[in-house]
JSON list of C-alpha atoms in Angstrom, two decimals:
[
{"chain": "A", "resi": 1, "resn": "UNK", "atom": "CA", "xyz": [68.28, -51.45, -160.44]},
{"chain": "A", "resi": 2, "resn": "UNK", "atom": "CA", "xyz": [66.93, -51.49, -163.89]},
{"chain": "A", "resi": 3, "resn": "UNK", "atom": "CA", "xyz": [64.39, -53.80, -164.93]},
{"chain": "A", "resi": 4, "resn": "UNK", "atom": "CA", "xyz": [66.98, -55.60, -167.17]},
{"chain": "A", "resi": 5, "resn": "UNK", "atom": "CA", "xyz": [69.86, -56.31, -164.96]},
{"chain": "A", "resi": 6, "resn": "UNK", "atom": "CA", "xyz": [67.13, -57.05, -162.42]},
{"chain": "A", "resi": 7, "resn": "UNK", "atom": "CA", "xyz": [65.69, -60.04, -164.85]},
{"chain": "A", "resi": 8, "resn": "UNK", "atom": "CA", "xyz": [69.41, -61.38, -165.53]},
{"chain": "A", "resi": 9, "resn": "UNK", "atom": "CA", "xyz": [69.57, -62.49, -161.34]},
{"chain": "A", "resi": 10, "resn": "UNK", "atom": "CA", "xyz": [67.57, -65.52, -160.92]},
{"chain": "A", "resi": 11, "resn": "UNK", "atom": "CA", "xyz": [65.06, -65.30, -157.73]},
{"chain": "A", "resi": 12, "resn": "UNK", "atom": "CA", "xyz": [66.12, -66.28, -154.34]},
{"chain": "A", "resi": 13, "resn": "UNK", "atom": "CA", "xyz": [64.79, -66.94, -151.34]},
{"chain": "A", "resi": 14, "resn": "UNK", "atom": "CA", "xyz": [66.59, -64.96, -149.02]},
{"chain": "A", "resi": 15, "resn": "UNK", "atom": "CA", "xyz": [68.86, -61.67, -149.73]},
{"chain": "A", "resi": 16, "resn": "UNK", "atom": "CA", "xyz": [72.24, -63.49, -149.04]},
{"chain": "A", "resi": 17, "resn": "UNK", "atom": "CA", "xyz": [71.11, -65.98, -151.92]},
{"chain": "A", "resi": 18, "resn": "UNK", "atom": "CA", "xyz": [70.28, -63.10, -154.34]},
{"chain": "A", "resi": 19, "resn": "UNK", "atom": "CA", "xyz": [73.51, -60.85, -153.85]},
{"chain": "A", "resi": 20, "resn": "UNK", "atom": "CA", "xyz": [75.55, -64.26, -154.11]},
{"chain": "A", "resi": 21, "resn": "UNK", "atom": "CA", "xyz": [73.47, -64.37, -157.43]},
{"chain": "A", "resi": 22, "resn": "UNK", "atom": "CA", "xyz": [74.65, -60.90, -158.42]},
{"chain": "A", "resi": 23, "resn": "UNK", "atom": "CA", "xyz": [78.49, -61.45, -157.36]},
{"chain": "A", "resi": 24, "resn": "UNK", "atom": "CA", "xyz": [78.54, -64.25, -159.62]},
{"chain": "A", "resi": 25, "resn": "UNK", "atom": "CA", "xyz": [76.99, -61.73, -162.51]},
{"chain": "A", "resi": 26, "resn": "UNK", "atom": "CA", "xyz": [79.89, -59.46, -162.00]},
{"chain": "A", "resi": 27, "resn": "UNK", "atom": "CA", "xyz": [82.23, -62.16, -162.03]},
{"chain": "A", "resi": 28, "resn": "UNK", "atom": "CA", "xyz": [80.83, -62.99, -165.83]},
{"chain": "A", "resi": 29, "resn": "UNK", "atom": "CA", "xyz": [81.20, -59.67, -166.39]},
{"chain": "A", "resi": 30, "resn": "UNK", "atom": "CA", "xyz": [85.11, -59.23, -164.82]},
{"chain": "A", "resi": 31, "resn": "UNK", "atom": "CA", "xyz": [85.73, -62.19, -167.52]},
{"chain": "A", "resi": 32, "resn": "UNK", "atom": "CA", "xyz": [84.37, -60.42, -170.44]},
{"chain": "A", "resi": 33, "resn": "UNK", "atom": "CA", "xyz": [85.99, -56.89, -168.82]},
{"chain": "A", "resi": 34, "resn": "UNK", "atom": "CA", "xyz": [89.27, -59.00, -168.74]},
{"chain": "A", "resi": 35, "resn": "UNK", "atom": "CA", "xyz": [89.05, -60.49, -172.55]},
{"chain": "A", "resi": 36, "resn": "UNK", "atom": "CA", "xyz": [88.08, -56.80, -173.90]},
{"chain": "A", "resi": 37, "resn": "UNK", "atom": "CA", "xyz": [90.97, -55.17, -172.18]},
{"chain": "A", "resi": 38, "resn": "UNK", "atom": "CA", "xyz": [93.37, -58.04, -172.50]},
{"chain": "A", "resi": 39, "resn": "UNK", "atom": "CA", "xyz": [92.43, -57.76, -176.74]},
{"chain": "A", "resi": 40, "resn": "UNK", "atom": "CA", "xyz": [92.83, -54.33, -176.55]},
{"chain": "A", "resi": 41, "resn": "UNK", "atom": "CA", "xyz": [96.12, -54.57, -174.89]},
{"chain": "A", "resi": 42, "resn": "UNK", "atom": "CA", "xyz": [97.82, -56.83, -177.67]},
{"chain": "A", "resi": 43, "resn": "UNK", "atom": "CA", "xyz": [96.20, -55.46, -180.47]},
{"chain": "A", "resi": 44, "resn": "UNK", "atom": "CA", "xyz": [96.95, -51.78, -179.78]},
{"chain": "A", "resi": 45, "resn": "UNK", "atom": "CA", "xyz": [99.39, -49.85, -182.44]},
{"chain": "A", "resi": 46, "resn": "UNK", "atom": "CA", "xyz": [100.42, -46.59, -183.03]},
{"chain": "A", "resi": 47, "resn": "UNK", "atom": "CA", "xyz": [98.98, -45.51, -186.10]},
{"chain": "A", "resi": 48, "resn": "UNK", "atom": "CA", "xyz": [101.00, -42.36, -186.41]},
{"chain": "A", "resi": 49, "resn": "UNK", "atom": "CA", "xyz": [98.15, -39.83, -185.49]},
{"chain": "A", "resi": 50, "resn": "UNK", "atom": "CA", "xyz": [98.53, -38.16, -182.20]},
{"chain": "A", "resi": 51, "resn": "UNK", "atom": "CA", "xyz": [101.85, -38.10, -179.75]},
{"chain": "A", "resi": 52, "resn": "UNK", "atom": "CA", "xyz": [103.70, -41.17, -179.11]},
{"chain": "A", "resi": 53, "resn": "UNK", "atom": "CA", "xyz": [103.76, -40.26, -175.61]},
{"chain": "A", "resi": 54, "resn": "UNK", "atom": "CA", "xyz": [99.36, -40.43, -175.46]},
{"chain": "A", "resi": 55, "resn": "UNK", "atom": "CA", "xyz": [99.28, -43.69, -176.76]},
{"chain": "A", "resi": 56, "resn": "UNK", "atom": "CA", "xyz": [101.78, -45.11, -174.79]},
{"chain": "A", "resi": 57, "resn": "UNK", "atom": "CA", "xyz": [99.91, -43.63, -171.85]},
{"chain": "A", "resi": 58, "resn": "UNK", "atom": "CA", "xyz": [96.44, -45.51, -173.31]},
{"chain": "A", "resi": 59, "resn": "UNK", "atom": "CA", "xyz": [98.50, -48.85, -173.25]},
{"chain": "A", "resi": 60, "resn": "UNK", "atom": "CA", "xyz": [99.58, -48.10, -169.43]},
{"chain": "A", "resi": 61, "resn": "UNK", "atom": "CA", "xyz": [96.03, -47.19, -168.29]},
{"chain": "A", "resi": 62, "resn": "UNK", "atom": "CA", "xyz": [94.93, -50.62, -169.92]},
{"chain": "A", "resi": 63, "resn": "UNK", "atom": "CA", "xyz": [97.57, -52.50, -167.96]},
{"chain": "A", "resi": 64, "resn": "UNK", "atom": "CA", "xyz": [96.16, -50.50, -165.01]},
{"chain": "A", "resi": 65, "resn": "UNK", "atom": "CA", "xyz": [92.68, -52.23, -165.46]},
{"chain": "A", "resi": 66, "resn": "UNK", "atom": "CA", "xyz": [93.79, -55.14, -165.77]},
{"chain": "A", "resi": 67, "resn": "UNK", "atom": "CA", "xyz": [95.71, -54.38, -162.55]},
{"chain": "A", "resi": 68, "resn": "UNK", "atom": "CA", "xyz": [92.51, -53.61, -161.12]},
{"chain": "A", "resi": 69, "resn": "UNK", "atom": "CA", "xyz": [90.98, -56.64, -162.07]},
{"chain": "A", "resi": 70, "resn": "UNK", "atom": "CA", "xyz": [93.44, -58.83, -160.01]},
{"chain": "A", "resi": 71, "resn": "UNK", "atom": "CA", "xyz": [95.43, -59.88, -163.59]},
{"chain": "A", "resi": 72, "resn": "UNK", "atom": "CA", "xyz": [99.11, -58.29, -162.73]},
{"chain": "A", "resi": 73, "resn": "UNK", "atom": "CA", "xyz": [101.16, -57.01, -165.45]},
{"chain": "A", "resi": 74, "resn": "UNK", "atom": "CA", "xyz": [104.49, -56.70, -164.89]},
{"chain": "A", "resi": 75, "resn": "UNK", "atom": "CA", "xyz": [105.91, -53.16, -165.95]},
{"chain": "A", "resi": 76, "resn": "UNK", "atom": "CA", "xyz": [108.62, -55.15, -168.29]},
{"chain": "A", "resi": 77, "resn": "UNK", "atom": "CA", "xyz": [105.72, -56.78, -169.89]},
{"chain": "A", "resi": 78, "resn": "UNK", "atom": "CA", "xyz": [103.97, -53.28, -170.40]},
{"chain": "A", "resi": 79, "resn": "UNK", "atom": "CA", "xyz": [107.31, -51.42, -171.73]},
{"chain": "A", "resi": 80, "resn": "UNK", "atom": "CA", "xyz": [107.55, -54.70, -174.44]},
{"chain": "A", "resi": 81, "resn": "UNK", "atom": "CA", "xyz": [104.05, -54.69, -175.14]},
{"chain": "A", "resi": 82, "resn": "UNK", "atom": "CA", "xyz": [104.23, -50.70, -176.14]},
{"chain": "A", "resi": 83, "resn": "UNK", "atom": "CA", "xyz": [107.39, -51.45, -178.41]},
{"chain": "A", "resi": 84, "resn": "UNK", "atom": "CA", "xyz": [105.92, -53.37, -179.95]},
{"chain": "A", "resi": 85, "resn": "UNK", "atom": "CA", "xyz": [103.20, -51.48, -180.84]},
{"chain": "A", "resi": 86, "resn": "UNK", "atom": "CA", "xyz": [105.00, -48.80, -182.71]},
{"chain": "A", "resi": 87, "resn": "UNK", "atom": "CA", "xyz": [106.09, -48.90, -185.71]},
{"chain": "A", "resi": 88, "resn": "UNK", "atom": "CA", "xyz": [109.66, -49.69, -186.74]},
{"chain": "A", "resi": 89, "resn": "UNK", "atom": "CA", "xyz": [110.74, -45.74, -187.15]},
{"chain": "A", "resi": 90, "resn": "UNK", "atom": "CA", "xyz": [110.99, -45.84, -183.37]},
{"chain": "A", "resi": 91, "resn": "UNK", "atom": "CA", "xyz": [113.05, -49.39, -183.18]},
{"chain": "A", "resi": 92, "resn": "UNK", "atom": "CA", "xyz": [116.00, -47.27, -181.58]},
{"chain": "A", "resi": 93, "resn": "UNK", "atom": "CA", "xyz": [113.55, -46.72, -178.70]},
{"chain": "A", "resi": 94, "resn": "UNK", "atom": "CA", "xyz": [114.78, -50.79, -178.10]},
{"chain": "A", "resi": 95, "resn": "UNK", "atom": "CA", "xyz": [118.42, -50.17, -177.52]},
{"chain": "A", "resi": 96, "resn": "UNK", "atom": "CA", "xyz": [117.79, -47.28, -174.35]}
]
């Protein structure tokens, strides 16, 4: 463990006490994780470089994460969520 992270977990007395100390560390860092991924998520738009298809696949792998991280996304949510984030030349992608 690097000297850093190592300085971030307050002493303890015994080892339960200091990996109870990291857990809660992670858990800081699951919220952050969450807020970065959950920004990312409705923020996202195609900007018309690249395949539709690869960005569309970027949004999915974000809902993954969040997945991952114990916040479900629906896949209804995710399909609305990606419409959204192209641009109207692919509104007829709405009515399939």
């Amino acid at each position: 463990m690097s000297d850093t992270v190592r300085g971030g977990i307050p002493k303890s007395e015994t080892a339960k006490e200091y990996l109870t100390s990291i857990h809660e560390k992670f858990k800081e860092s699951d919220k952050a994780e969450i807020g970065n991924l959950m920004n990312e998520l409705m923020t996202k738009k195609y900007n018309g470089m690249g395949c539709v298809r690869e960005h569309i696949l970027e949004l999915l792998d974000v809902g993954a994460k969040l997945n991952a991280l114990d916040v479900p996304m629906s896949d209804a949510f995710l399909v609305h969520v990606a419409l959204n984030s192209l641009p109207n030349e692919y509104s007829q992608l709405e009515h399939i």
